[in-house]
CSV table of C-alpha atoms and ligand atoms in Angstrom, one decimal:
chain,number,residue,atom,x,y,z
A,72,MET,CA,-20.6,16.9,13.6
A,73,PRO,CA,-17.5,18.9,12.7
A,74,PHE,CA,-14.2,17.1,12.9
A,75,THR,CA,-12.1,18.4,15.8
A,76,GLY,CA,-9.1,16.1,15.3
A,77,ILE,CA,-9.7,13.9,18.3
A,78,GLU,CA,-12.6,11.7,18.9
A,79,VAL,CA,-13.2,9.4,21.8
A,80,LEU,CA,-13.5,5.9,20.5
A,81,PRO,CA,-15.1,2.9,22.3
A,82,PRO,CA,-13.2,1.7,25.4
A,83,ARG,CA,-11.7,-1.3,23.7
A,84,PHE,CA,-9.4,1.0,21.8
A,85,ALA,CA,-7.9,2.1,25.1
A,86,ASN,CA,-7.3,-1.6,25.9
A,87,LEU,CA,-5.7,-1.9,22.5
A,88,LYS,CA,-3.1,0.8,23.4
A,89,GLN,CA,-2.4,-1.1,26.6
A,90,GLU,CA,-1.9,-4.3,24.7
A,91,ILE,CA,0.4,-2.7,22.1
A,92,ALA,CA,2.5,-1.1,24.9
A,93,ALA,CA,2.7,-4.3,26.8
A,94,SER,CA,3.9,-6.2,23.7
A,95,TYR,CA,7.1,-4.1,23.3
A,96,PRO,CA,9.8,-4.3,25.9
A,97,LYS,CA,10.5,-1.1,27.8
A,98,PHE,CA,7.8,0.7,25.8
A,99,ARG,CA,7.7,3.7,28.1
A,100,GLU,CA,11.4,4.4,27.7
A,101,ARG,CA,11.9,3.4,24.1
A,102,ALA,CA,8.7,5.0,22.7
A,103,THR,CA,9.4,8.2,24.6
A,104,GLN,CA,12.9,8.3,23.2
A,105,ALA,CA,11.7,7.6,19.7
A,106,TRP,CA,9.0,10.3,20.0
A,107,ARG,CA,11.5,12.9,21.0
A,108,GLU,CA,13.9,11.9,18.2
A,109,VAL,CA,11.1,12.0,15.6
A,110,ILE,CA,10.0,15.5,16.8
A,111,ALA,CA,13.6,16.7,16.7
A,112,GLU,CA,14.0,15.3,13.2
A,113,LEU,CA,10.7,16.8,12.1
A,114,GLN,CA,11.8,20.2,13.2
A,115,GLU,CA,14.6,20.2,10.7
A,116,ALA,CA,12.8,18.3,8.0
A,117,THR,CA,9.7,20.5,8.0
A,118,LEU,CA,11.9,23.6,7.5
A,119,GLU,CA,13.6,22.0,4.6
A,120,ILE,CA,10.4,20.8,3.0
A,121,ALA,CA,8.8,24.2,3.3
A,122,LYS,CA,11.8,25.9,1.8
A,123,ALA,CA,12.3,23.5,-1.1
A,124,GLY,CA,8.7,23.7,-2.4
A,125,SER,CA,7.1,22.1,-5.4
A,126,GLU,CA,10.2,21.7,-7.6
A,127,SER,CA,11.8,19.5,-5.0
A,128,ILE,CA,9.2,16.7,-5.7
A,129,ALA,CA,10.8,13.9,-7.7
A,130,GLN,CA,10.1,14.1,-11.4
A,131,VAL,CA,11.3,11.5,-13.8
A,132,ASN,CA,10.7,10.6,-17.5
A,133,PHE,CA,8.9,7.4,-18.1
A,134,ALA,CA,11.6,6.5,-20.7
A,135,ASP,CA,14.3,6.9,-18.0
A,136,LEU,CA,12.7,4.8,-15.3
A,137,HIS,CA,15.2,2.0,-15.7
A,138,LYS,CA,18.2,4.3,-15.8
A,139,LEU,CA,17.6,6.0,-12.4
A,140,GLY,CA,20.5,6.0,-10.0
A,141,GLU,CA,20.3,4.8,-6.4
A,142,GLU,CA,20.1,8.4,-5.1
A,143,GLU,CA,17.1,9.3,-7.3
A,144,ILE,CA,15.3,6.1,-6.2
A,145,GLU,CA,16.0,6.8,-2.6
A,146,LYS,CA,14.6,10.3,-3.0
A,147,ILE,CA,11.4,8.9,-4.5
A,148,LYS,CA,11.1,6.4,-1.7
A,149,ARG,CA,11.7,9.0,1.0
A,150,GLN,CA,9.2,11.4,-0.5
A,151,GLY,CA,6.8,8.6,-1.3
A,152,SER,CA,5.7,10.6,-4.3
A,153,VAL,CA,6.8,10.9,-7.9
A,154,VAL,CA,5.8,12.6,-11.1
A,155,ILE,CA,6.4,10.3,-14.0
A,156,LYS,CA,6.4,12.3,-17.2
A,157,ASP,CA,5.3,11.3,-20.7
A,158,ILE,CA,3.9,7.9,-19.8
A,159,VAL,CA,1.6,8.3,-22.8
A,160,PRO,CA,1.9,10.9,-25.6
A,161,ASP,CA,0.2,14.2,-25.0
A,162,ALA,CA,-2.1,13.7,-28.0
A,163,GLU,CA,-3.4,10.4,-26.6
A,164,ALA,CA,-4.2,11.9,-23.2
A,165,ILE,CA,-5.9,15.0,-24.8
A,166,ARG,CA,-8.0,12.6,-26.9
A,167,TRP,CA,-9.1,10.8,-23.7
A,168,LYS,CA,-10.1,14.2,-22.2
A,169,GLN,CA,-12.1,15.1,-25.3
A,170,LEU,CA,-13.9,11.7,-25.2
A,171,LEU,CA,-14.8,12.2,-21.6
A,172,ASP,CA,-16.1,15.7,-22.3
A,173,GLU,CA,-18.3,14.2,-25.1
A,174,PHE,CA,-19.4,11.4,-22.8
A,175,VAL,CA,-20.7,13.6,-20.0
A,176,LYS,CA,-22.4,15.9,-22.6
A,177,THR,CA,-24.0,12.9,-24.4
A,178,ASN,CA,-25.1,11.3,-21.1
A,179,PRO,CA,-26.3,14.2,-18.9
A,180,ASP,CA,-27.9,11.7,-16.5
A,181,ALA,CA,-24.5,10.4,-15.4
A,182,GLU,CA,-24.1,10.8,-11.7
A,183,GLY,CA,-21.6,13.5,-10.7
A,184,THR,CA,-20.8,16.1,-8.1
A,185,PRO,CA,-21.5,18.9,-7.5
A,186,VAL,CA,-24.9,18.2,-8.9
A,187,ASN,CA,-25.4,21.6,-10.5
A,188,ASP,CA,-21.9,21.6,-12.1
A,189,LYS,CA,-20.7,18.1,-12.3
A,190,GLN,CA,-16.9,17.6,-12.1
A,191,PHE,CA,-16.4,14.3,-10.3
A,192,PHE,CA,-18.3,11.4,-11.9
A,193,GLN,CA,-19.5,8.0,-10.7
A,194,LEU,CA,-18.3,6.5,-13.9
A,195,TYR,CA,-15.8,3.6,-14.3
A,196,TRP,CA,-16.2,2.2,-17.7
A,197,THR,CA,-15.9,5.0,-20.3
A,198,LYS,CA,-13.6,4.2,-23.2
A,199,SER,CA,-11.0,6.8,-22.0
A,200,GLN,CA,-10.8,5.2,-18.6
A,201,VAL,CA,-10.6,1.6,-19.9
A,202,GLU,CA,-8.0,2.5,-22.5
A,203,ALA,CA,-5.9,4.5,-20.1
A,204,ARG,CA,-5.8,1.8,-17.5
A,205,ALA,CA,-4.9,-0.9,-20.0
A,206,HIS,CA,-2.2,1.2,-21.8
A,207,PRO,CA,1.0,-0.8,-21.7
A,208,ASN,CA,3.1,2.2,-20.6
A,209,VAL,CA,0.7,3.0,-17.7
A,210,LEU,CA,1.0,-0.7,-16.6
A,211,ALA,CA,4.8,-0.6,-17.1
A,212,ALA,CA,5.0,2.4,-14.8
A,213,CYS,CA,2.9,0.6,-12.2
A,214,VAL,CA,5.2,-2.4,-12.4
A,215,TRP,CA,8.2,-0.1,-11.8
A,216,LEU,CA,6.4,1.4,-8.8
A,217,ASN,CA,5.5,-2.1,-7.5
A,218,HIS,CA,9.2,-3.0,-7.5
A,219,LEU,CA,10.1,-0.2,-5.1
A,220,TYR,CA,8.6,-2.7,-2.5
A,221,HIS,CA,10.4,-5.8,-1.3
A,222,THR,CA,10.1,-8.6,1.2
A,223,LYS,CA,11.9,-8.4,4.5
A,224,ASP,CA,14.6,-10.8,3.5
A,225,GLY,CA,14.8,-9.4,0.0
A,226,GLY,CA,13.6,-12.7,-1.4
A,227,VAL,CA,10.8,-13.6,-3.7
A,228,THR,CA,7.5,-14.6,-2.2
A,229,GLU,CA,4.7,-16.5,-3.7
A,230,ALA,CA,2.3,-14.2,-2.0
A,231,VAL,CA,2.9,-11.4,-4.5
A,232,ASP,CA,4.0,-11.0,-8.1
A,233,LEU,CA,5.3,-7.5,-8.5
A,234,THR,CA,5.8,-7.9,-12.2
A,235,THR,CA,2.2,-8.7,-13.1
A,236,PRO,CA,0.1,-5.5,-12.9
A,237,LEU,CA,-3.6,-5.6,-12.2
A,238,THR,CA,-6.2,-2.9,-13.0
A,239,TYR,CA,-8.2,-1.3,-10.2
A,240,ALA,CA,-11.1,0.6,-11.9
A,241,ASP,CA,-11.8,4.0,-10.3
A,242,ARG,CA,-13.2,7.2,-11.5
A,243,PHE,CA,-12.1,10.5,-13.1
A,244,ARG,CA,-12.5,14.2,-12.4
A,245,ILE,CA,-12.8,17.2,-14.7
A,246,ARG,CA,-12.3,20.0,-12.3
A,247,HIS,CA,-13.5,23.4,-13.4
A,248,PRO,CA,-11.6,26.7,-12.8
A,249,GLY,CA,-12.7,28.9,-10.0
A,250,ILE,CA,-14.7,26.3,-8.1
A,251,GLY,CA,-13.6,25.6,-4.6
A,252,TRP,CA,-13.1,22.1,-3.4
A,253,ASN,CA,-12.9,22.1,0.4
A,254,ASP,CA,-13.5,18.5,1.2
A,255,PHE,CA,-10.0,17.1,0.9
A,256,PRO,CA,-7.8,18.2,3.8
A,257,PRO,CA,-4.6,16.4,4.7
A,258,HIS,CA,-5.3,12.7,5.1
A,259,ILE,CA,-4.0,9.2,4.4
A,260,ASP,CA,-6.2,7.1,2.2
A,261,GLY,CA,-8.5,4.9,4.1
A,262,GLU,CA,-10.3,8.1,5.0
A,263,CYS,CA,-13.7,8.0,3.4
A,264,ARG,CA,-16.2,10.7,2.9
A,265,ASP,CA,-19.9,10.7,2.4
A,266,GLN,CA,-20.9,9.1,-0.8
A,267,ALA,CA,-22.1,12.4,-2.3
A,268,CYS,CA,-18.5,13.7,-2.2
A,269,ASN,CA,-16.4,10.9,-3.5
A,270,TYR,CA,-12.8,11.5,-4.1
A,271,ALA,CA,-11.4,8.6,-5.9
A,272,THR,CA,-8.2,8.4,-3.8
A,273,ASP,CA,-10.3,7.8,-0.7
A,274,ARG,CA,-10.0,4.2,-1.6
A,275,CYS,CA,-7.1,3.0,0.4
A,276,ILE,CA,-4.9,0.2,1.2
A,277,GLY,CA,-4.0,2.0,4.3
A,278,GLY,CA,-6.8,1.4,6.7
A,279,ALA,CA,-7.7,3.7,9.6
A,280,ILE,CA,-7.7,2.3,13.1
A,281,GLU,CA,-6.5,-0.9,11.4
A,282,ARG,CA,-3.0,0.5,11.5
A,283,TRP,CA,-3.0,-0.2,15.2
A,284,GLU,CA,-5.8,-2.7,15.6
A,285,ASP,CA,-4.8,-5.3,13.0
A,286,PRO,CA,-1.9,-7.3,14.4
A,287,ILE,CA,-0.5,-8.1,10.9
A,288,PHE,CA,-0.9,-4.5,9.6
A,289,ARG,CA,0.6,-3.3,12.9
A,290,GLU,CA,3.7,-5.3,12.0
A,291,CYS,CA,4.4,-2.8,9.2
A,292,PHE,CA,5.1,-0.3,12.0
A,293,SER,CA,6.7,-2.5,14.6
A,294,SER,CA,10.1,-0.9,14.4
A,295,ILE,CA,8.4,2.4,15.2
A,296,LEU,CA,6.5,1.0,18.2
A,297,SER,CA,9.7,-0.8,19.4
A,298,GLY,CA,11.5,2.5,19.5
A,299,ASP,CA,13.8,1.7,16.6
A,300,TRP,CA,11.9,4.0,14.3
A,301,ARG,CA,14.9,4.7,12.0
A,302,SER,CA,14.6,1.1,10.8
A,303,HIS,CA,11.0,1.5,9.7
A,304,ASP,CA,10.7,0.6,6.0
A,305,PRO,CA,7.3,1.6,4.4
A,306,TYR,CA,8.3,-0.5,1.4
A,307,GLU,CA,8.4,-3.8,3.2
A,308,LEU,CA,5.7,-6.0,1.8
A,309,ASP,CA,5.4,-8.7,4.5
A,310,GLY,CA,2.9,-7.0,6.8
A,311,ARG,CA,0.9,-5.4,4.0
A,312,LEU,CA,0.0,-8.4,2.0
A,313,ASN,CA,-2.1,-10.0,4.6
A,314,ALA,CA,-3.2,-7.0,6.6
A,315,SER,CA,-6.8,-6.5,7.2
A,316,ASN,CA,-7.2,-3.0,6.0
A,317,SER,CA,-10.9,-2.9,5.9
A,318,ARG,CA,-12.0,-4.7,9.1
A,319,TYR,CA,-15.4,-3.0,9.2
A,320,GLY,CA,-16.4,-3.5,5.5
A,321,ARG,CA,-17.3,0.2,5.1
A,322,PRO,CA,-18.1,1.4,1.6
A,323,ASN,CA,-15.5,3.6,0.0
A,324,GLN,CA,-12.6,1.7,1.5
A,325,SER,CA,-10.5,-0.3,-0.8
A,326,SER,CA,-10.2,-4.0,-0.3
A,327,VAL,CA,-7.1,-4.4,-2.5
A,328,PHE,CA,-3.5,-3.8,-1.8
A,329,ARG,CA,-2.2,-0.9,-3.8
A,330,THR,CA,1.5,0.0,-3.7
A,331,PHE,CA,0.8,3.5,-4.9
A,332,GLN,CA,-2.3,5.6,-5.5
A,333,GLY,CA,-2.1,7.7,-8.6
A,334,TRP,CA,-3.7,9.8,-11.3
A,335,LEU,CA,-2.9,10.3,-15.0
A,336,ALA,CA,-3.2,13.9,-16.1
A,337,LEU,CA,-5.4,14.6,-19.2
A,338,SER,CA,-4.6,18.3,-19.0
A,339,GLU,CA,-2.0,20.7,-17.8
A,340,ILE,CA,-2.2,21.0,-14.0
A,341,ALA,CA,0.1,23.4,-12.1
A,342,PRO,CA,0.3,24.4,-8.5
A,343,THR,CA,-2.7,26.5,-7.5
A,344,GLN,CA,-4.8,24.8,-10.2
A,345,GLY,CA,-6.5,22.4,-7.9
A,346,THR,CA,-3.7,19.8,-7.8
A,347,LEU,CA,-2.5,17.3,-5.3
A,348,ARG,CA,-0.4,18.2,-2.2
A,349,VAL,CA,1.8,15.8,-0.3
A,350,PHE,CA,3.8,15.7,2.8
A,351,PRO,CA,7.0,14.5,1.2
A,352,ASN,CA,8.7,12.3,3.8
A,353,VAL,CA,6.8,9.1,4.4
A,354,TYR,CA,9.3,7.7,6.8
A,355,LEU,CA,8.9,10.6,9.2
A,356,SER,CA,5.2,11.0,8.9
A,357,ASN,CA,4.6,7.3,9.5
A,358,ALA,CA,6.8,7.4,12.7
A,359,TYR,CA,5.0,10.5,14.0
A,360,ILE,CA,1.5,9.3,13.2
A,361,ILE,CA,1.9,5.8,14.7
A,362,LEU,CA,3.4,7.2,18.0
A,363,ARG,CA,1.1,10.1,18.3
A,364,PRO,CA,-1.9,8.3,20.1
A,365,PHE,CA,0.5,7.4,22.9
A,366,PHE,CA,1.5,11.0,23.7
A,367,ARG,CA,0.0,14.1,25.1
A,368,PRO,CA,1.2,17.7,25.5
A,369,THR,CA,1.9,18.9,29.1
A,370,VAL,CA,1.4,22.5,28.1
A,371,ALA,CA,-1.6,24.2,26.4
A,372,ALA,CA,-1.9,24.1,22.7
A,373,GLY,CA,-0.4,27.2,21.1
A,374,SER,CA,1.5,28.1,24.2
A,375,ALA,CA,5.3,28.8,24.1
A,376,GLY,CA,7.1,25.5,24.1
A,377,PHE,CA,4.1,23.5,22.8
A,378,LEU,CA,6.2,21.9,20.1
A,379,ASN,CA,9.2,21.3,22.4
A,380,PRO,CA,9.5,17.5,22.8
A,381,GLU,CA,10.2,18.0,26.5
A,382,ASN,CA,6.6,19.2,26.9
A,383,TRP,CA,5.1,16.0,25.6
A,384,GLU,CA,4.8,12.8,27.6
A,385,LEU,CA,3.5,9.3,27.3
A,386,GLY,CA,-0.1,9.5,28.5
A,387,THR,CA,-3.7,10.0,27.9
A,388,HIS,CA,-5.8,13.0,27.1
A,389,HIS,CA,-8.7,12.4,29.3
A,390,ALA,CA,-9.8,10.5,32.3
A,391,VAL,CA,-9.4,6.8,32.5
A,392,VAL,CA,-12.0,5.1,30.4
A,393,PRO,CA,-14.6,3.2,32.6
A,394,GLY,CA,-14.0,-0.6,32.4
A,395,LEU,CA,-10.5,-0.3,31.2
A,396,PHE,CA,-8.3,-3.1,32.3
A,397,LEU,CA,-4.8,-1.7,32.7
A,398,ILE,CA,-2.3,-4.4,31.7
A,399,ASP,CA,0.4,-2.2,33.1
A,400,PRO,CA,-0.9,0.4,35.5
A,401,SER,CA,2.4,2.3,35.3
A,402,LEU,CA,1.6,3.0,31.7
A,403,ASP,CA,-0.8,5.9,31.8
A,404,ILE,CA,-2.2,5.1,28.3
A,405,SER,CA,-5.8,4.9,29.2
A,406,SER,CA,-7.6,6.9,26.6
A,407,SER,CA,-9.3,5.5,23.6
A,408,GLU,CA,-8.3,8.4,21.4
A,409,TYR,CA,-6.3,8.0,18.3
A,410,PRO,CA,-5.9,11.5,17.0
A,411,GLY,CA,-7.1,11.8,13.4
A,412,ILE,CA,-9.2,8.6,13.6
A,413,TYR,CA,-12.9,8.9,13.8
A,414,ALA,CA,-16.1,6.8,13.5
A,415,ARG,CA,-17.9,6.6,10.3
A,416,ASP,CA,-20.4,4.2,8.6
A,417,GLY,CA,-20.1,1.6,11.4
A,418,GLY,CA,-16.3,1.6,11.1
A,419,TYR,CA,-13.5,4.0,11.5
A,420,THR,CA,-11.8,6.4,9.1
A,421,GLY,CA,-8.7,8.5,8.9
A,422,PRO,CA,-6.1,9.2,9.7
A,423,ARG,CA,-6.9,12.8,9.0
A,424,LEU,CA,-4.1,15.1,10.0
A,425,THR,CA,-4.7,18.6,11.4
A,426,PRO,CA,-2.3,21.3,12.6
A,427,GLU,CA,-4.1,21.2,16.0
A,428,VAL,CA,-3.5,17.5,16.9
A,429,HIS,CA,-0.5,16.9,14.7
A,430,PRO,CA,1.3,20.1,15.3
A,431,HIS,CA,4.9,18.9,14.6
A,432,LEU,CA,4.1,18.2,11.0
A,433,GLU,CA,3.7,22.0,10.3
A,434,LEU,CA,1.1,21.1,7.7
A,435,GLU,CA,0.3,24.7,6.8
A,436,LYS,CA,3.8,24.9,5.4
A,437,THR,CA,4.7,21.3,4.5
A,438,MET,CA,1.9,20.2,2.3
A,439,ILE,CA,3.7,20.7,-1.0
A,440,SER,CA,1.8,21.0,-4.3
A,441,ILE,CA,2.9,18.7,-7.1
A,442,PRO,CA,4.8,20.6,-9.8
A,443,LYS,CA,3.2,21.4,-13.1
A,444,VAL,CA,2.2,18.3,-15.1
A,445,HIS,CA,1.2,18.0,-18.8
A,446,PRO,CA,-1.3,15.6,-20.5
A,447,GLY,CA,0.1,12.1,-20.3
A,448,ASP,CA,2.1,12.7,-17.1
A,449,ALA,CA,1.1,10.9,-13.9
A,450,VAL,CA,1.6,11.4,-10.2
A,451,PHE,CA,1.8,8.5,-7.8
A,452,TRP,CA,2.0,8.5,-4.1
A,453,HIS,CA,2.7,5.8,-1.6
A,454,CYS,CA,-0.3,4.4,0.2
A,455,ASP,CA,0.9,5.9,3.5
A,456,VAL,CA,1.6,9.4,2.2
A,457,ILE,CA,-0.3,12.3,3.7
A,458,HIS,CA,-2.0,14.1,0.9
A,459,SER,CA,-4.7,16.7,0.2
A,460,VAL,CA,-6.2,18.6,-2.7
A,461,GLU,CA,-5.8,22.3,-3.3
A,462,SER,CA,-9.1,23.9,-2.4
A,463,GLU,CA,-8.7,26.6,-5.1
A,464,HIS,CA,-8.3,26.2,-8.9
A,465,THR,CA,-7.1,29.6,-10.1
A,466,GLY,CA,-6.3,28.4,-13.6
A,467,THR,CA,-8.4,29.1,-16.7
A,468,ASP,CA,-8.8,25.5,-18.0
A,469,ASP,CA,-10.2,22.2,-16.8
A,470,SER,CA,-7.9,20.2,-14.5
A,471,ALA,CA,-8.7,16.6,-15.6
A,472,VAL,CA,-7.3,13.3,-14.3
A,473,ILE,CA,-8.1,9.6,-14.4
A,474,TYR,CA,-7.4,7.8,-11.1
A,475,ILE,CA,-5.1,4.8,-11.7
A,476,PRO,CA,-3.3,3.1,-8.8
A,477,ALA,CA,-0.4,0.6,-9.0
A,478,VAL,CA,-1.7,-2.8,-8.0
A,479,PRO,CA,0.5,-5.9,-8.0
A,480,LEU,CA,-0.8,-9.5,-8.4
A,481,THR,CA,-1.7,-11.1,-5.1
A,482,PRO,CA,-4.3,-13.7,-4.3
A,483,ILE,CA,-6.6,-11.1,-2.7
A,484,ASN,CA,-6.1,-8.6,-5.5
A,485,GLN,CA,-6.7,-11.3,-8.1
A,486,ALA,CA,-9.9,-12.3,-6.4
A,487,TYR,CA,-11.0,-8.7,-6.5
A,488,ILE,CA,-10.1,-8.3,-10.2
A,489,GLU,CA,-12.3,-11.3,-11.0
A,490,ARG,CA,-15.2,-9.8,-9.2
A,491,GLN,CA,-14.5,-6.5,-10.8
A,492,ARG,CA,-14.4,-8.1,-14.3
A,493,GLU,CA,-17.9,-9.4,-13.8
A,494,THR,CA,-19.1,-5.9,-13.0
A,495,PHE,CA,-17.2,-4.6,-16.1
A,496,LEU,CA,-19.0,-7.2,-18.3
A,497,LYS,CA,-22.3,-6.0,-17.0
A,498,SER,CA,-21.3,-2.3,-17.0
A,499,GLN,CA,-22.0,-2.1,-13.3
A,500,ARG,CA,-20.1,-0.3,-10.6
A,501,PRO,CA,-17.0,-2.1,-9.4
A,502,PRO,CA,-17.4,-4.0,-6.1
A,503,ASP,CA,-15.6,-1.6,-3.8
A,504,PHE,CA,-17.5,1.4,-4.8
A,505,PRO,CA,-20.8,3.0,-3.7
A,506,LYS,CA,-23.8,1.2,-5.0
A,507,GLY,CA,-25.7,2.9,-7.7
A,508,PRO,CA,-26.9,2.7,-11.3
A,509,GLY,CA,-24.7,1.0,-13.8
A,510,GLU,CA,-23.5,2.5,-17.1
A,511,GLU,CA,-25.2,0.1,-19.5
A,512,ALA,CA,-27.6,2.8,-20.7
A,513,PHE,CA,-24.9,5.3,-21.5
A,514,ALA,CA,-23.5,5.8,-25.0
A,515,GLY,CA,-19.8,5.5,-25.3
A,516,ILE,CA,-18.9,3.0,-22.6
A,517,ALA,CA,-16.2,0.4,-23.3
A,518,GLY,CA,-16.6,-3.4,-23.5
A,519,PRO,CA,-14.0,-6.2,-23.3
A,520,ASP,CA,-13.1,-5.8,-27.0
A,521,ASP,CA,-11.8,-2.3,-26.3
A,522,VAL,CA,-9.0,-3.8,-24.1
A,523,VAL,CA,-6.5,-5.0,-26.8
A,524,ALA,CA,-3.0,-5.3,-25.4
A,525,PRO,CA,-2.4,-8.6,-23.7
A,526,ILE,CA,-0.9,-7.0,-20.6
A,527,GLY,CA,-4.1,-4.9,-20.3
A,528,ARG,CA,-6.3,-7.9,-20.8
A,529,ARG,CA,-4.4,-9.8,-18.1
A,530,ALA,CA,-4.6,-6.8,-15.8
A,531,MET,CA,-8.4,-6.8,-16.2
A,532,GLY,CA,-8.7,-10.6,-15.7
A,533,LEU,CA,-9.9,-11.0,-19.3
A,534,PRO,CA,-8.9,-13.9,-21.6
A,535,ILE,CA,-5.7,-12.8,-23.4
A,536,SER,CA,-7.0,-13.2,-26.9
A,537,VAL,CA,-9.9,-10.9,-27.9
B,801,FE2,FE1,-7.0,10.4,-0.5
């Protein structure tokens, strides 16, 4: 069934809206005020984002990470995205690309899509991937990204060690010029596609309906729901560490906490060459997305004034859901719709953002392509950032990346790493990923002895000495 942007979920999700509303004092007044303020701010911000374009996306040199000023760090945090240049030497990244090319040529049975012109592979343990993930500079960049997060009181918590990076094994892509990829519209990770499609960054810390449904995860967004949306801090760890971001155990949904998703470039990739696009203001997009299910337009979509905040009100889209118990009948929030969230695989996926149901984001103009990167550069984006992939690749060369997120040490993450290590030792697919054949029959896969640096071995859950 084609995705229309709004799907009617089971009635309990209407009850959930009621419960959320009832748990915040003066929800009607405060949420409405916040909604109008967010829209007003978006109207300015979207103009600026569209005008600034790709070159406005933060770009820093790996060697300068520890010299960045407060203003540069604030920009990275606001955008939720950053290009870190020269994490590894160009020659090293180019060698990894050559090894991957050889690997897929030597092992034509390796699963990949599209089937008649494989570009995205169900491979996790090639030497290039294992070496790249374990590279001390890559892990140092991840540690730096992890430290953009903090606890509410600024103190240290035993629940997370931001200084010890862990390795989350994911896949790679070698995208060919001229081939359209149309399956990656604007979304926040947590959105999963069918297993034949597989886009590595669909493995999320974000969750879908869990943003509202899980009480701990919801805490991450409590200032937005309380109306004090300007106090929202997407870098606060407290709610994220224990959040249930995969309540339904769907495949293709990450069970670890990742501070940033990312990929390391193995080739040059410029705008229009099939690169990543982001909505570069994670504070505003979070505020808008979290409040959106509680509001409806009072004028027809596309009509004059459709975007005017005065023409939106707290309320439902459809008739009252049968069986709904209204905690507060004065709050007309009786629909079970959460725009952008839809059922999939026995659970829920999304948020997927569309111009139709998230009109104030002006997505046609504000999804900004990442500026040109070179081999050895990487792009990282916060787990809440709206992102998409350019459908066209108009370049002349492959656009190749290995997906490598930033993962701090937490008890849940460590437990995952230990299960992942067992799959590595058997050359099987990592636990979070679609089931399928392992890689033991393929020539050129890595083993534990290929992970040399102590920081890389620790990140993989391997004994420090080889
Ligand atoms: Fe994604």
